[in-house]
PDB file of C-alpha atoms in Angstrom:
ATOM      1  CA  UNK G 185     100.122 221.512-288.079  1.00 47.00           C
ATOM      2  CA  UNK G 186      97.387 222.351-290.025  1.00 50.00           C
ATOM      3  CA  UNK G 187      98.035 219.089-291.888  1.00 54.00           C
ATOM      4  CA  UNK G 188      98.033 217.147-288.886  1.00 51.00           C
ATOM      5  CA  UNK G 189      94.369 216.522-288.184  1.00 52.00           C
ATOM      6  CA  UNK G 190      95.065 215.980-284.777  1.00 50.00           C
ATOM      7  CA  UNK G 191      95.895 219.458-283.777  1.00 50.00           C
ATOM      8  CA  UNK G 192      92.797 220.613-285.538  1.00 49.00           C
ATOM      9  CA  UNK G 193      90.396 218.871-283.511  1.00 54.00           C
ATOM     10  CA  UNK G 194      88.293 221.222-281.139  1.00 54.00           C
ATOM     11  CA  UNK G 195      89.096 220.210-278.152  1.00 52.00           C
ATOM     12  CA  UNK G 196      92.268 218.204-279.022  1.00 52.00           C
ATOM     13  CA  UNK G 197      94.823 217.488-275.698  1.00 52.00           C
ATOM     14  CA  UNK G 198      97.190 216.564-278.302  1.00 55.00           C
ATOM     15  CA  UNK G 199      98.721 213.549-280.195  1.00 60.00           C
ATOM     16  CA  UNK G 200      99.712 212.350-276.780  1.00 71.00           C
ATOM     17  CA  UNK G 201      96.764 212.081-274.968  1.00 82.00           C
ATOM     18  CA  UNK G 202      95.101 210.909-278.407  1.00 82.00           C
ATOM     19  CA  UNK G 203      97.211 207.958-278.446  1.00 87.00           C
ATOM     20  CA  UNK G 204      97.086 206.944-275.063  1.00 89.00           C
ATOM     21  CA  UNK G 205      93.143 206.807-275.095  1.00 91.00           C
ATOM     22  CA  UNK G 206      93.804 204.827-278.616  1.00 91.00           C
ATOM     23  CA  UNK G 207      96.006 202.414-276.730  1.00 92.00           C
ATOM     24  CA  UNK G 208      93.751 202.000-273.841  1.00 93.00           C
ATOM     25  CA  UNK G 209      90.865 201.183-276.532  1.00 95.00           C
ATOM     26  CA  UNK G 210      92.622 198.334-278.436  1.00 95.00           C
ATOM     27  CA  UNK G 211      93.611 196.687-274.519  1.00 96.00           C
ATOM     28  CA  UNK G 212      90.080 196.883-274.010  1.00 97.00           C
ATOM     29  CA  UNK G 213      89.609 195.516-277.717  1.00 97.00           C
ATOM     30  CA  UNK G 214      91.545 192.743-276.775  1.00 97.00           C
ATOM     31  CA  UNK G 215      90.378 192.072-273.440  1.00 97.00           C
ATOM     32  CA  UNK G 216      86.880 191.414-274.778  1.00 98.00           C
ATOM     33  CA  UNK G 217      87.902 189.911-278.174  1.00 98.00           C
ATOM     34  CA  UNK G 218      89.773 186.717-275.786  1.00 98.00           C
ATOM     35  CA  UNK G 219      86.728 186.295-273.598  1.00 98.00           C
ATOM     36  CA  UNK G 220      84.578 186.405-276.728  1.00 98.00           C
ATOM     37  CA  UNK G 221      87.334 183.398-277.673  1.00 98.00           C
ATOM     38  CA  UNK G 222      87.289 181.977-274.704  1.00 98.00           C
ATOM     39  CA  UNK G 223      82.605 181.946-274.616  1.00 98.00           C
ATOM     40  CA  UNK G 224      82.732 180.760-277.831  1.00 98.00           C
ATOM     41  CA  UNK G 225      85.721 177.233-276.854  1.00 98.00           C
ATOM     42  CA  UNK G 226      83.161 176.793-273.294  1.00 98.00           C
ATOM     43  CA  UNK G 227      79.504 176.405-275.881  1.00 98.00           C
ATOM     44  CA  UNK G 228      81.523 174.284-278.333  1.00 97.00           C
ATOM     45  CA  UNK G 229      82.683 171.951-275.104  1.00 97.00           C
ATOM     46  CA  UNK G 230      78.746 172.311-274.340  1.00 97.00           C
ATOM     47  CA  UNK G 231      77.562 171.282-277.634  1.00 96.00           C
ATOM     48  CA  UNK G 232      79.600 168.893-278.128  1.00 95.00           C
ATOM     49  CA  UNK G 233      79.238 167.137-274.774  1.00 95.00           C
ATOM     50  CA  UNK G 234      75.232 167.470-275.474  1.00 94.00           C
ATOM     51  CA  UNK G 235      76.048 166.404-278.721  1.00 92.00           C
ATOM     52  CA  UNK G 236      77.750 162.988-277.397  1.00 90.00           C
ATOM     53  CA  UNK G 237      75.047 162.642-275.109  1.00 91.00           C
ATOM     54  CA  UNK G 238      71.910 162.392-277.426  1.00 87.00           C
ATOM     55  CA  UNK G 239      74.269 160.112-279.612  1.00 85.00           C
ATOM     56  CA  UNK G 240      74.148 158.351-277.156  1.00 84.00           C
ATOM     57  CA  UNK G 241      70.712 158.032-276.277  1.00 83.00           C
ATOM     58  CA  UNK G 242      69.784 157.642-279.754  1.00 75.00           C
ATOM     59  CA  UNK G 243      72.182 154.283-279.936  1.00 74.00           C
ATOM     60  CA  UNK G 244      69.251 153.360-277.170  1.00 71.00           C
ATOM     61  CA  UNK G 245      66.479 153.918-279.184  1.00 66.00           C
ATOM     62  CA  UNK G 246      64.579 150.514-280.881  1.00 63.00           C
ATOM     63  CA  UNK G 247      64.723 150.645-284.456  1.00 68.00           C
ATOM     64  CA  UNK G 248      62.235 147.798-284.667  1.00 69.00           C
ATOM     65  CA  UNK G 249      58.994 148.770-286.326  1.00 74.00           C
ATOM     66  CA  UNK G 250      56.044 148.897-283.968  1.00 70.00           C
ATOM     67  CA  UNK G 251      58.777 149.002-281.343  1.00 67.00           C
ATOM     68  CA  UNK G 252      57.359 151.553-278.934  1.00 68.00           C
ATOM     69  CA  UNK G 253      59.726 154.967-278.397  1.00 67.00           C
ATOM     70  CA  UNK G 254      60.883 156.010-275.045  1.00 70.00           C
ATOM     71  CA  UNK G 255      60.268 159.886-273.905  1.00 70.00           C
ATOM     72  CA  UNK G 256      64.212 160.813-273.472  1.00 70.00           C
ATOM     73  CA  UNK G 257      62.242 163.848-271.412  1.00 73.00           C
ATOM     74  CA  UNK G 258      60.074 161.609-269.565  1.00 72.00           C
ATOM     75  CA  UNK G 259      57.566 164.077-269.650  1.00 64.00           C
ATOM     76  CA  UNK G 260      59.251 166.285-268.352  1.00 61.00           C
ATOM     77  CA  UNK G 261      59.140 169.208-271.144  1.00 51.00           C
TER      78      UNK G 261
END
């Protein structure tokens, strides 16, 4: 029993309790990981949309020298 690190910890309720707590922590980490992945996927989608809007907007920018540029924000920012 002395070789078992769980049994020598003060206040330990035994291996079963520790395993349950360990499993609970892993389940919570799995939930957090899933939420992070979904958030990253959502942000990637938003960035792609913004880049497409910027790309479409830049196609309308005049390239002739001396032509005035259009303020895409209309002075709002």
